[in-house]
Tab-separated table of C-alpha atoms in Angstrom:
chain	number	residue	atom	x	y	z
U	1	MET	CA	18.947	35.064	83.040
U	2	PHE	CA	19.823	38.700	82.923
U	3	LEU	CA	17.426	41.671	82.312
U	4	ILE	CA	18.219	44.802	80.550
U	5	GLY	CA	15.649	47.533	81.196
U	6	LEU	CA	15.521	50.400	78.756
U	7	GLU	CA	15.739	53.676	80.677
U	8	GLY	CA	12.388	55.590	80.602
U	9	PHE	CA	10.535	52.526	79.506
U	10	ALA	CA	11.182	49.728	82.115
U	11	ASP	CA	9.675	50.011	85.544
U	12	PRO	CA	12.682	49.725	88.062
U	13	ALA	CA	10.296	48.210	90.659
U	14	VAL	CA	9.376	45.351	88.256
U	15	LEU	CA	12.956	44.564	87.540
U	16	ALA	CA	14.224	44.923	91.168
U	17	PRO	CA	13.886	41.253	92.160
U	18	TRP	CA	16.011	40.084	89.276
U	19	PRO	CA	19.582	40.537	88.088
U	20	HIS	CA	19.327	43.509	85.752
U	21	GLU	CA	20.757	46.809	84.636
U	22	ILE	CA	18.936	49.832	83.337
U	23	ILE	CA	20.673	51.298	80.165
U	24	ARG	CA	19.686	54.096	77.766
U	25	ILE	CA	18.079	52.738	74.697
U	26	LEU	CA	20.896	53.751	72.303
U	27	ALA	CA	23.748	53.046	74.686
U	28	ALA	CA	24.170	50.050	72.420
U	29	GLY	CA	27.850	49.592	73.452
U	30	ARG	CA	26.866	49.296	77.076
U	31	ILE	CA	23.915	46.940	76.206
U	32	ILE	CA	26.069	44.555	74.290
U	33	ALA	CA	28.856	44.738	76.864
U	34	ALA	CA	26.351	43.909	79.636
U	35	LEU	CA	24.904	40.940	77.627
U	36	ARG	CA	28.433	39.581	77.113
U	37	GLU	CA	29.403	40.089	80.670
U	38	HIS	CA	26.472	37.964	81.853
U	39	GLY	CA	27.050	35.221	79.247
U	40	CYS	CA	23.853	35.997	77.391
U	41	GLN	CA	23.486	34.222	73.952
U	42	ASP	CA	19.695	34.200	73.472
U	43	LEU	CA	17.615	37.404	73.732
U	44	VAL	CA	13.928	38.004	74.135
U	45	LEU	CA	12.385	41.438	73.489
U	46	VAL	CA	9.448	42.122	75.726
U	47	GLY	CA	7.182	45.158	76.278
U	48	PRO	CA	6.391	48.329	74.305
U	49	VAL	CA	9.039	50.929	73.565
U	50	ARG	CA	7.838	54.265	72.368
U	51	ARG	CA	10.112	55.168	69.577
U	52	PRO	CA	12.383	58.049	70.741
U	53	SER	CA	12.898	61.188	68.789
U	54	LEU	CA	15.932	60.978	66.594
U	55	LEU	CA	17.179	64.178	68.106
U	56	ASP	CA	16.833	62.718	71.714
U	57	LEU	CA	18.895	59.602	71.189
U	58	ARG	CA	22.348	60.393	72.540
U	59	PRO	CA	23.911	57.241	71.192
U	60	ASP	CA	27.235	55.983	72.702
U	61	ALA	CA	30.048	55.235	70.232
U	62	GLU	CA	28.723	51.673	69.551
U	63	GLY	CA	25.206	53.078	69.316
U	64	ALA	CA	26.221	55.636	66.651
U	65	ARG	CA	27.860	52.828	64.705
U	66	ILE	CA	24.735	50.801	64.960
U	67	LEU	CA	22.481	53.656	64.018
U	68	ALA	CA	24.601	54.020	60.885
U	69	ARG	CA	24.014	50.250	60.161
U	70	ILE	CA	20.391	50.651	60.729
U	71	GLY	CA	20.149	53.730	58.609
U	72	ARG	CA	17.058	54.442	56.658
U	73	ALA	CA	15.139	51.740	58.535
U	74	ALA	CA	15.042	54.049	61.519
U	75	PHE	CA	12.774	56.275	59.605
U	76	ALA	CA	10.433	53.578	58.290
U	77	GLY	CA	7.612	52.057	60.211
U	78	ASP	CA	8.130	50.258	63.519
U	79	ASP	CA	8.593	46.909	61.730
U	80	GLY	CA	11.429	48.208	59.644
U	81	LEU	CA	13.153	49.502	62.728
U	82	LEU	CA	12.687	46.327	64.748
U	83	ALA	CA	13.773	44.116	61.921
U	84	ALA	CA	16.966	46.171	61.747
U	85	VAL	CA	17.511	45.827	65.446
U	86	ILE	CA	17.140	42.077	65.239
U	87	ARG	CA	19.511	41.965	62.375
U	88	VAL	CA	22.123	43.970	64.278
U	89	PHE	CA	21.812	41.593	67.349
U	90	ALA	CA	22.259	38.606	65.033
U	91	GLU	CA	25.414	40.150	63.491
U	92	GLU	CA	26.799	40.694	66.985
U	93	GLY	CA	26.295	36.918	67.523
U	94	PHE	CA	23.080	36.873	69.633
U	95	ARG	CA	20.012	34.858	68.908
U	96	VAL	CA	16.739	36.767	69.248
U	97	LEU	CA	13.810	34.492	70.279
U	98	GLY	CA	10.072	35.117	70.363
U	99	VAL	CA	8.466	35.151	73.849
U	100	HIS	CA	6.360	32.312	72.664
U	101	GLU	CA	9.544	30.153	72.148
U	102	ILE	CA	10.491	30.247	75.806
U	103	LEU	CA	7.104	30.721	77.584
U	104	ASP	CA	4.561	28.003	77.176
U	105	GLU	CA	1.019	29.162	76.407
U	106	ALA	CA	2.104	32.762	76.015
U	107	LEU	CA	0.106	33.136	72.885
U	108	GLY	CA	-3.757	33.062	72.948
U	109	PRO	CA	-5.321	29.975	71.410
U	110	VAL	CA	-8.135	29.664	68.671
U	111	GLY	CA	-11.731	29.841	69.970
U	112	LEU	CA	-13.755	31.193	72.706
U	113	LEU	CA	-12.173	31.621	76.153
U	114	SER	CA	-14.943	33.370	77.953
U	115	ARG	CA	-18.455	32.293	79.038
U	116	THR	CA	-20.002	34.959	76.839
U	117	ALA	CA	-19.801	34.330	73.053
U	118	PRO	CA	-19.996	36.974	70.156
U	119	ASP	CA	-23.543	37.137	68.651
U	120	ALA	CA	-24.116	37.827	64.854
U	121	VAL	CA	-23.708	41.642	65.155
U	122	ALA	CA	-20.441	41.188	67.056
U	123	MET	CA	-19.204	38.625	64.534
U	124	ALA	CA	-19.934	41.177	61.650
U	125	ASP	CA	-18.005	43.835	63.633
U	126	ILE	CA	-15.128	41.460	64.086
U	127	ARG	CA	-15.009	40.754	60.322
U	128	ARG	CA	-15.005	44.519	59.635
U	129	GLY	CA	-12.258	45.075	62.295
U	130	VAL	CA	-10.132	42.365	60.747
U	131	ALA	CA	-10.362	44.092	57.274
U	132	VAL	CA	-9.466	47.495	58.855
U	133	ALA	CA	-6.635	46.031	61.008
U	134	ARG	CA	-5.229	44.244	57.904
U	135	ALA	CA	-5.275	47.495	55.854
U	136	LEU	CA	-3.409	49.306	58.681
U	137	GLY	CA	-0.915	46.558	59.130
U	138	ALA	CA	-0.062	46.673	55.467
U	139	VAL	CA	1.215	50.261	55.930
U	140	ASP	CA	2.904	49.260	59.220
U	141	VAL	CA	0.611	51.174	61.549
U	142	GLY	CA	-1.024	49.897	64.781
U	143	GLN	CA	-2.577	46.517	65.194
U	144	GLY	CA	-5.947	47.344	66.645
U	145	CYS	CA	-9.312	49.003	66.001
U	146	VAL	CA	-12.738	49.259	67.603
U	147	VAL	CA	-15.799	48.584	65.528
U	148	GLN	CA	-19.447	49.071	66.713
U	149	GLN	CA	-22.458	48.157	64.583
U	150	GLY	CA	-20.335	48.309	61.443
U	151	ILE	CA	-18.829	51.675	62.237
U	152	VAL	CA	-15.069	52.036	62.981
U	153	LEU	CA	-15.050	54.024	66.200
U	154	ALA	CA	-11.292	54.173	66.664
U	155	VAL	CA	-8.057	53.070	64.976
U	156	GLU	CA	-4.845	52.590	67.044
U	157	ALA	CA	-1.662	54.384	66.206
U	158	ALA	CA	1.033	55.635	68.666
U	159	GLU	CA	-1.345	56.038	71.570
U	160	GLY	CA	-1.612	52.355	72.271
U	161	THR	CA	-4.607	50.145	73.022
U	162	ASP	CA	-5.474	51.446	76.434
U	163	ALA	CA	-5.700	55.066	75.233
U	164	MET	CA	-7.677	54.130	72.221
U	165	LEU	CA	-10.183	52.211	74.336
U	166	ALA	CA	-10.401	55.260	76.740
U	167	ARG	CA	-11.739	57.444	73.973
U	168	CYS	CA	-14.330	54.964	72.704
U	169	ALA	CA	-16.949	55.505	75.518
U	170	SER	CA	-17.621	58.988	74.257
U	171	LEU	CA	-17.624	57.818	70.568
U	172	ALA	CA	-20.004	54.848	71.175
U	173	ARG	CA	-23.647	54.905	69.876
U	174	PRO	CA	-26.540	53.623	71.803
U	175	GLY	CA	-27.478	50.001	71.155
U	176	ARG	CA	-25.143	46.983	71.028
U	177	GLY	CA	-21.652	47.691	72.027
U	178	GLY	CA	-18.545	47.314	69.881
U	179	VAL	CA	-15.605	44.925	69.688
U	180	LEU	CA	-11.853	45.441	69.997
U	181	VAL	CA	-9.926	43.673	67.324
U	182	LYS	CA	-6.176	43.051	67.696
U	183	LEU	CA	-4.092	41.443	64.858
U	184	VAL	CA	-0.475	40.768	63.975
U	185	LYS	CA	0.577	42.833	61.065
U	186	PRO	CA	0.985	40.943	57.884
U	187	GLY	CA	4.525	39.704	57.584
U	188	GLN	CA	5.404	40.814	61.132
U	189	ASP	CA	8.370	39.202	62.686
U	190	ARG	CA	6.782	37.364	65.638
U	191	ARG	CA	9.888	37.967	67.811
U	192	THR	CA	8.954	41.690	68.151
U	193	ASP	CA	6.182	43.623	69.571
U	194	LEU	CA	3.353	41.169	69.262
U	195	PRO	CA	-0.003	42.551	70.262
U	196	THR	CA	-0.712	41.924	74.006
U	197	ILE	CA	-4.078	41.347	75.568
U	198	GLY	CA	-4.266	41.170	79.385
U	199	PRO	CA	-6.704	41.889	82.283
U	200	GLU	CA	-6.200	45.586	81.794
U	201	THR	CA	-7.330	45.270	78.172
U	202	LEU	CA	-10.568	43.548	79.219
U	203	ARG	CA	-11.225	46.118	81.904
U	204	GLY	CA	-10.662	48.936	79.463
U	205	ALA	CA	-12.942	47.265	77.019
U	206	ALA	CA	-15.622	46.929	79.570
U	207	GLU	CA	-15.270	50.613	80.470
U	208	ALA	CA	-15.593	51.616	76.890
U	209	GLY	CA	-18.885	49.807	76.564
U	210	LEU	CA	-17.526	47.043	74.331
U	211	ARG	CA	-19.058	43.592	74.222
U	212	GLY	CA	-15.762	41.687	73.631
U	213	VAL	CA	-12.216	41.402	72.414
U	214	ALA	CA	-11.016	39.395	69.389
U	215	PHE	CA	-7.444	38.597	68.818
U	216	GLU	CA	-5.390	36.646	66.303
U	217	ALA	CA	-4.787	33.226	67.883
U	218	GLY	CA	-1.180	32.357	67.941
U	219	GLY	CA	-0.298	36.023	67.114
U	220	ALA	CA	-1.152	37.872	70.356
U	221	ILE	CA	0.301	37.338	73.745
U	222	LEU	CA	-2.420	36.555	76.312
U	223	ALA	CA	-0.871	37.933	79.520
U	224	GLU	CA	-1.997	36.604	82.847
U	225	ARG	CA	-4.461	34.238	81.056
U	226	ASP	CA	-6.554	33.246	83.908
U	227	THR	CA	-6.975	36.770	85.315
U	228	ALA	CA	-7.774	37.977	81.775
U	229	ILE	CA	-10.418	35.469	81.294
U	230	ALA	CA	-11.854	36.175	84.742
U	231	ALA	CA	-11.965	39.903	83.883
U	232	ALA	CA	-13.796	38.952	80.686
U	233	ASP	CA	-16.359	36.881	82.556
U	234	GLU	CA	-16.826	39.417	85.443
U	235	ASN	CA	-17.720	41.963	82.759
U	236	GLU	CA	-19.781	39.567	80.557
U	237	LEU	CA	-17.395	40.215	77.694
U	238	PHE	CA	-16.356	37.624	75.026
U	239	LEU	CA	-12.674	36.887	74.664
U	240	PHE	CA	-12.207	35.149	71.270
U	241	GLY	CA	-9.235	33.864	69.440
U	242	LEU	CA	-9.512	34.213	65.705
U	243	GLY	CA	-8.339	31.237	63.751
U	244	PRO	CA	-7.374	30.981	60.033
U	245	ASP	CA	-11.037	30.509	59.063
U	246	ASP	CA	-12.126	33.658	60.915
U	247	LEU	CA	-9.176	35.642	59.259
U	248	SER	CA	-9.845	34.526	55.747
U	249	GLU	CA	-11.036	37.182	53.312
U	250	ARG	CA	-13.888	35.130	52.411
U	251	GLY	CA	-16.129	36.284	55.269
U	252	GLU	CA	-15.537	39.969	54.599
U	253	ASN	CA	-18.454	42.263	54.011
U	254	SER	CA	-20.744	39.192	53.858
T	1	MET	CA	-33.123	78.308	48.936
T	2	PHE	CA	-34.282	76.183	51.810
T	3	LEU	CA	-32.369	74.573	54.623
T	4	ILE	CA	-33.170	71.269	56.355
T	5	GLY	CA	-31.185	71.015	59.649
T	6	LEU	CA	-30.815	67.482	61.056
T	7	GLU	CA	-32.003	67.448	64.581
T	8	GLY	CA	-29.125	67.002	66.965
T	9	PHE	CA	-26.547	67.820	64.290
T	10	ALA	CA	-27.384	71.216	62.901
T	11	ASP	CA	-26.891	74.345	65.125
T	12	PRO	CA	-30.314	76.236	65.270
T	13	ALA	CA	-28.491	79.530	65.736
T	14	VAL	CA	-26.635	79.063	62.510
T	15	LEU	CA	-29.774	78.200	60.649
T	16	ALA	CA	-31.866	80.988	62.208
T	17	PRO	CA	-31.348	83.709	59.659
T	18	TRP	CA	-32.378	81.444	56.722
T	19	PRO	CA	-35.720	79.794	55.697
T	20	HIS	CA	-35.222	76.406	57.331
T	21	GLU	CA	-36.768	73.545	59.213
T	22	ILE	CA	-35.210	71.172	61.715
T	23	ILE	CA	-36.181	67.511	61.210
T	24	ARG	CA	-35.132	64.218	62.650
T	25	ILE	CA	-32.609	62.382	60.482
T	26	LEU	CA	-34.852	59.526	59.671
T	27	ALA	CA	-38.059	61.346	59.335
T	28	ALA	CA	-37.514	60.909	55.664
T	29	GLY	CA	-41.243	61.453	54.836
T	30	ARG	CA	-41.153	64.891	56.442
T	31	ILE	CA	-37.806	65.765	54.850
T	32	ILE	CA	-39.025	64.869	51.337
T	33	ALA	CA	-42.357	66.740	51.967
T	34	ALA	CA	-40.474	69.877	53.110
T	35	LEU	CA	-38.258	69.901	50.104
T	36	ARG	CA	-41.228	69.522	47.787
T	37	GLU	CA	-43.248	72.214	49.558
T	38	HIS	CA	-40.411	74.604	49.049
T	39	GLY	CA	-39.878	73.683	45.362
T	40	CYS	CA	-36.406	72.202	45.896
T	41	GLN	CA	-35.020	70.227	42.948
T	42	ASP	CA	-31.238	70.470	43.750
T	43	LEU	CA	-29.742	69.312	47.045
T	44	VAL	CA	-26.340	69.886	48.518
T	45	LEU	CA	-25.250	67.841	51.604
T	46	VAL	CA	-23.126	69.873	53.972
T	47	GLY	CA	-21.428	69.179	57.309
T	48	PRO	CA	-20.678	66.134	59.349
T	49	VAL	CA	-23.380	63.789	60.515
T	50	ARG	CA	-22.437	61.271	63.063
T	51	ARG	CA	-24.091	58.068	62.123
T	52	PRO	CA	-26.915	57.294	64.573
T	53	SER	CA	-27.315	53.988	66.289
T	54	LEU	CA	-29.678	51.833	64.359
T	55	LEU	CA	-31.713	51.328	67.568
T	56	ASP	CA	-32.132	55.118	67.882
T	57	LEU	CA	-33.431	56.002	64.499
T	58	ARG	CA	-37.210	56.254	65.063
T	59	PRO	CA	-38.017	56.418	61.314
T	60	ASP	CA	-41.289	57.847	60.153
T	61	ALA	CA	-43.254	55.614	57.662
T	62	GLU	CA	-41.336	56.935	54.697
T	63	GLY	CA	-38.080	56.610	56.588
T	64	ALA	CA	-38.934	53.004	57.386
T	65	ARG	CA	-39.541	52.383	53.703
T	66	ILE	CA	-36.207	54.162	52.758
T	67	LEU	CA	-34.353	52.259	55.322
T	68	ALA	CA	-35.501	48.996	53.753
T	69	ARG	CA	-34.343	50.319	50.427
T	70	ILE	CA	-31.003	51.238	51.829
T	71	GLY	CA	-30.793	47.826	53.633
T	72	ARG	CA	-27.328	46.286	53.984
T	73	ALA	CA	-25.674	49.604	53.022
T	74	ALA	CA	-26.574	51.006	56.337
T	75	PHE	CA	-24.229	48.562	57.904
T	76	ALA	CA	-21.374	49.154	55.563
T	77	GLY	CA	-18.872	51.977	55.834
T	78	ASP	CA	-19.945	55.556	55.626
T	79	ASP	CA	-19.481	55.741	51.921
T	80	GLY	CA	-21.770	52.854	51.367
T	81	LEU	CA	-24.507	54.594	53.432
T	82	LEU	CA	-23.968	58.035	51.866
T	83	ALA	CA	-24.097	56.409	48.332
T	84	ALA	CA	-27.379	54.754	49.182
T	85	VAL	CA	-28.795	58.062	50.514
T	86	ILE	CA	-27.862	59.774	47.332
T	87	ARG	CA	-29.406	56.936	45.299
T	88	VAL	CA	-32.628	57.335	47.258
T	89	PHE	CA	-32.787	61.040	46.714
T	90	ALA	CA	-32.225	60.456	42.995
T	91	GLU	CA	-34.994	58.064	42.852
T	92	GLU	CA	-37.297	60.555	44.490
T	93	GLY	CA	-36.516	62.999	41.676
T	94	PHE	CA	-33.912	65.228	43.323
T	95	ARG	CA	-30.478	66.019	42.059
T	96	VAL	CA	-27.635	65.921	44.610
T	97	LEU	CA	-24.789	68.371	43.891
T	98	GLY	CA	-21.419	68.718	45.378
T	99	VAL	CA	-20.812	71.891	47.367
T	100	HIS	CA	-17.969	72.626	44.908
T	101	GLU	CA	-20.629	72.768	42.062
T	102	ILE	CA	-22.352	75.769	43.595
T	103	LEU	CA	-19.710	77.494	45.510
T	104	ASP	CA	-16.680	78.849	43.684
T	105	GLU	CA	-13.314	78.164	45.195
T	106	ALA	CA	-14.804	75.921	47.807
T	107	LEU	CA	-12.050	73.304	47.274
T	108	GLY	CA	-8.470	73.939	48.126
T	109	PRO	CA	-6.043	74.393	45.125
T	110	VAL	CA	-2.749	72.628	44.381
T	111	GLY	CA	0.375	74.223	45.911
T	112	LEU	CA	1.543	76.187	48.795
T	113	LEU	CA	-0.837	78.583	50.329
T	114	SER	CA	1.091	79.687	53.331
T	115	ARG	CA	4.341	81.648	53.810
T	116	THR	CA	5.995	78.612	55.467
T	117	ALA	CA	6.862	75.722	53.232
T	118	PRO	CA	7.399	72.107	54.140
T	119	ASP	CA	11.006	70.976	54.379
T	120	ALA	CA	12.349	67.640	53.326
T	121	VAL	CA	11.517	65.968	56.659
T	122	ALA	CA	7.891	67.296	56.354
T	123	MET	CA	7.671	66.223	52.738
T	124	ALA	CA	8.797	62.640	53.819
T	125	ASP	CA	6.100	62.699	56.563
T	126	ILE	CA	3.497	63.875	54.064
T	127	ARG	CA	4.320	60.970	51.751
T	128	ARG	CA	4.057	58.503	54.618
T	129	GLY	CA	0.742	60.101	55.584
T	130	VAL	CA	-0.562	59.836	51.970
T	131	ALA	CA	0.246	56.074	52.055
T	132	VAL	CA	-1.563	55.573	55.368
T	133	ALA	CA	-4.652	57.652	54.415
T	134	ARG	CA	-4.913	55.733	51.185
T	135	ALA	CA	-4.816	52.393	53.076
T	136	LEU	CA	-7.488	53.715	55.447
T	137	GLY	CA	-9.642	55.077	52.691
T	138	ALA	CA	-9.580	51.752	50.881
T	139	VAL	CA	-11.469	50.191	53.845
T	140	ASP	CA	-13.816	53.221	54.143
T	141	VAL	CA	-12.241	54.581	57.409
T	142	GLY	CA	-11.454	58.199	58.104
T	143	GLN	CA	-9.500	60.404	55.856
T	144	GLY	CA	-6.783	61.831	58.075
T	145	CYS	CA	-3.582	60.981	59.979
T	146	VAL	CA	-0.687	62.656	61.698
T	147	VAL	CA	2.808	61.677	60.956
T	148	GLN	CA	5.996	62.888	62.739
T	149	GLN	CA	9.547	62.005	61.800
T	150	GLY	CA	8.149	58.864	59.969
T	151	ILE	CA	6.041	57.720	62.829
T	152	VAL	CA	2.233	57.644	62.553
T	153	LEU	CA	1.184	59.410	65.709
T	154	ALA	CA	-2.642	59.156	65.106
T	155	VAL	CA	-5.133	57.876	62.715
T	156	GLU	CA	-8.611	59.400	62.396
T	157	ALA	CA	-11.772	57.382	62.764
T	158	ALA	CA	-15.091	58.406	64.337
T	159	GLU	CA	-13.586	61.091	66.697
T	160	GLY	CA	-12.926	63.486	63.836
T	161	THR	CA	-9.974	65.729	62.970
T	162	ASP	CA	-10.176	68.048	65.841
T	163	ALA	CA	-10.169	65.295	68.560
T	164	MET	CA	-7.354	63.442	66.738
T	165	LEU	CA	-5.232	66.662	66.737
T	166	ALA	CA	-6.052	67.191	70.486
T	167	ARG	CA	-4.327	63.924	71.467
T	168	CYS	CA	-1.228	64.463	69.314
T	169	ALA	CA	0.425	66.918	71.706
T	170	SER	CA	1.022	64.180	74.216
T	171	LEU	CA	2.055	61.718	71.622
T	172	ALA	CA	4.616	63.895	69.870
T	173	ARG	CA	8.301	63.301	70.238
T	174	PRO	CA	10.878	66.054	70.655
T	175	GLY	CA	12.313	67.502	67.483
T	176	ARG	CA	10.699	68.503	64.411
T	177	GLY	CA	6.947	68.507	64.505
T	178	GLY	CA	4.609	66.349	62.500
T	179	VAL	CA	2.142	66.971	59.684
T	180	LEU	CA	-1.612	66.491	59.272
T	181	VAL	CA	-2.568	64.833	56.030
T	182	LYS	CA	-6.180	64.814	54.850
T	183	LEU	CA	-7.198	62.942	51.710
T	184	VAL	CA	-10.341	62.021	49.839
T	185	LYS	CA	-11.150	58.308	50.122
T	186	PRO	CA	-10.373	56.506	46.844
T	187	GLY	CA	-13.535	56.301	44.695
T	188	GLN	CA	-15.384	58.606	47.162
T	189	ASP	CA	-18.445	60.383	45.816
T	190	ARG	CA	-17.302	64.082	45.958
T	191	ARG	CA	-20.916	65.046	46.753
T	192	THR	CA	-20.623	63.803	50.253
T	193	ASP	CA	-18.607	64.494	53.305
T	194	LEU	CA	-15.453	65.815	51.688
T	195	PRO	CA	-12.678	66.466	54.119
T	196	THR	CA	-12.931	70.045	55.346
T	197	ILE	CA	-9.938	72.232	56.445
T	198	GLY	CA	-10.662	75.532	58.170
T	199	PRO	CA	-9.067	78.028	60.633
T	200	GLU	CA	-9.964	75.672	63.499
T	201	THR	CA	-7.984	72.893	61.890
T	202	LEU	CA	-4.918	75.128	61.573
T	203	ARG	CA	-5.209	76.282	65.203
T	204	GLY	CA	-5.572	72.651	66.360
T	205	ALA	CA	-2.586	71.659	64.357
T	206	ALA	CA	-0.514	74.477	65.948
T	207	GLU	CA	-1.556	73.484	69.395
T	208	ALA	CA	-0.631	69.880	68.592
T	209	GLY	CA	2.938	71.084	67.734
T	210	LEU	CA	2.557	70.246	64.137
T	211	ARG	CA	4.343	72.073	61.417
T	212	GLY	CA	1.706	72.039	58.750
T	213	VAL	CA	-1.293	70.659	57.007
T	214	ALA	CA	-1.321	69.003	53.610
T	215	PHE	CA	-4.663	68.128	51.851
T	216	GLU	CA	-5.749	66.638	48.535
T	217	ALA	CA	-6.219	69.599	46.177
T	218	GLY	CA	-9.567	69.692	44.537
T	219	GLY	CA	-10.715	67.067	47.145
T	220	ALA	CA	-11.014	69.033	50.345
T	221	ILE	CA	-13.174	72.018	51.275
T	222	LEU	CA	-10.995	74.920	52.397
T	223	ALA	CA	-13.446	76.797	54.560
T	224	GLU	CA	-12.870	80.464	55.241
T	225	ARG	CA	-9.841	80.379	52.968
T	226	ASP	CA	-8.339	83.788	53.973
T	227	THR	CA	-8.764	83.187	57.702
T	228	ALA	CA	-7.453	79.663	57.501
T	229	ILE	CA	-4.277	80.978	55.474
T	230	ALA	CA	-3.909	83.784	58.044
T	231	ALA	CA	-4.132	81.145	60.877
T	232	ALA	CA	-1.445	79.174	59.119
T	233	ASP	CA	0.803	82.169	58.828
T	234	GLU	CA	0.302	83.401	62.357
T	235	ASN	CA	1.473	79.976	63.626
T	236	GLU	CA	4.100	79.530	61.005
T	237	LEU	CA	2.531	76.418	59.654
T	238	PHE	CA	2.572	75.282	56.034
T	239	LEU	CA	-0.798	74.763	54.247
T	240	PHE	CA	-0.163	72.740	51.178
T	241	GLY	CA	-2.490	71.431	48.486
T	242	LEU	CA	-1.239	68.034	47.195
T	243	GLY	CA	-1.464	67.728	43.359
T	244	PRO	CA	-1.497	64.512	41.338
T	245	ASP	CA	2.296	64.485	41.333
T	246	ASP	CA	2.428	64.564	45.166
T	247	LEU	CA	-0.123	61.841	45.427
T	248	SER	CA	1.468	59.369	42.941
T	249	GLU	CA	2.803	56.119	44.401
T	250	ARG	CA	6.087	56.875	42.925
T	251	GLY	CA	7.359	59.060	45.768
T	252	GLU	CA	6.361	56.631	48.533
T	253	ASN	CA	9.078	55.352	50.783
T	254	SER	CA	11.738	57.067	48.786
């Protein structure tokens, strides 16, 4: 096992206990050389990477060659870029796996994980959130939104889930609190950038005055599951894995 | 001419010079009585109203009756609620007009209004913003987004345009700045809640490091036009009215 931390994104303290190297994101020559030096054949992409400015990339020679291969995809949505990155790794002879392929129970399951359950108002908010997240995913933007009493309080783009939750406290109306909905984008390659729910997400949702979090079962990483569920229960939030029935169009606006 | 200011939304100092009354939003009986007392037949709805919590409405008797008539629409998106409000006013014998029907040149025109013009990168960002705003509008959320170098930095929901712009400075990448795109929702009744661009929007865009603002020509109120254009020029921003050609699907992703 060998870790490559992307400079400016990976936390060196987290990587320190393991064999690793920290490399610039577009020093692709160095990245591929390091993977080969350590005999790596299978790769797993983990954690969020804020897309760098094209003017700030400073690719090495191999990076410049790969950038040319990626080409226009670098200007498309995140999915286009990630799909191109996976393609390039495959062309270089590596196999890119999803985190769920090597880590049992990484993905959240269908159904209720918390002691608190969503009531009818929360279920209606979840349905509206699903419709909104779907529409956003179709144009390759974000994966999350917050809905309260039928109103979309916030939609996630580059700021990420935690920052979106942080602004919801001031946007919330009195009365029953809202819900956070996180889905996979339609057609998203599940090897890249799956939505992640963890204890911090639950704490942020509680601070935002929300009543729960709903995620796409089998499509979101549930990090530190026991701690996340405990955080939900401590704050009397629901934590709910949406199955195929919950995600069908049928329920929408009903 | 008679103004009704909605309590908690209208600024009393702005209304002070004119004949007016300030009334709670769901004191519908009082609102309709005041309109009749002053011989009003035509109504214009102006300015943003943050949707109140359903638990905080305190309707008067007429308001309760009207709420029952609005019914489920109150839980749908903003458009559903506004359409229901217009329908109720019509049933009460009033005519609801768009601000553009009584105020010449209220709506921004097609084409470039500023000295600075969008370059090819900005035009590509505008096209992506149009696709995103359309997808959002289709689920009755927001009307705006910010795109930089192909990346959607922010999407507008309940926080409004100014707050969305305020968070973009910290989300922006180095290199060419982004663009704000504001559209009318597909099928939106133009008598209600049209997107509004004014001098503050241009100043906010400049502070966010953007390079310009594009709006749907004939579908966005351009408030204080001369001052807004001057604010664009002072900050070397473009201010661009998107016509039917700019809004066609054809240009998307090309």
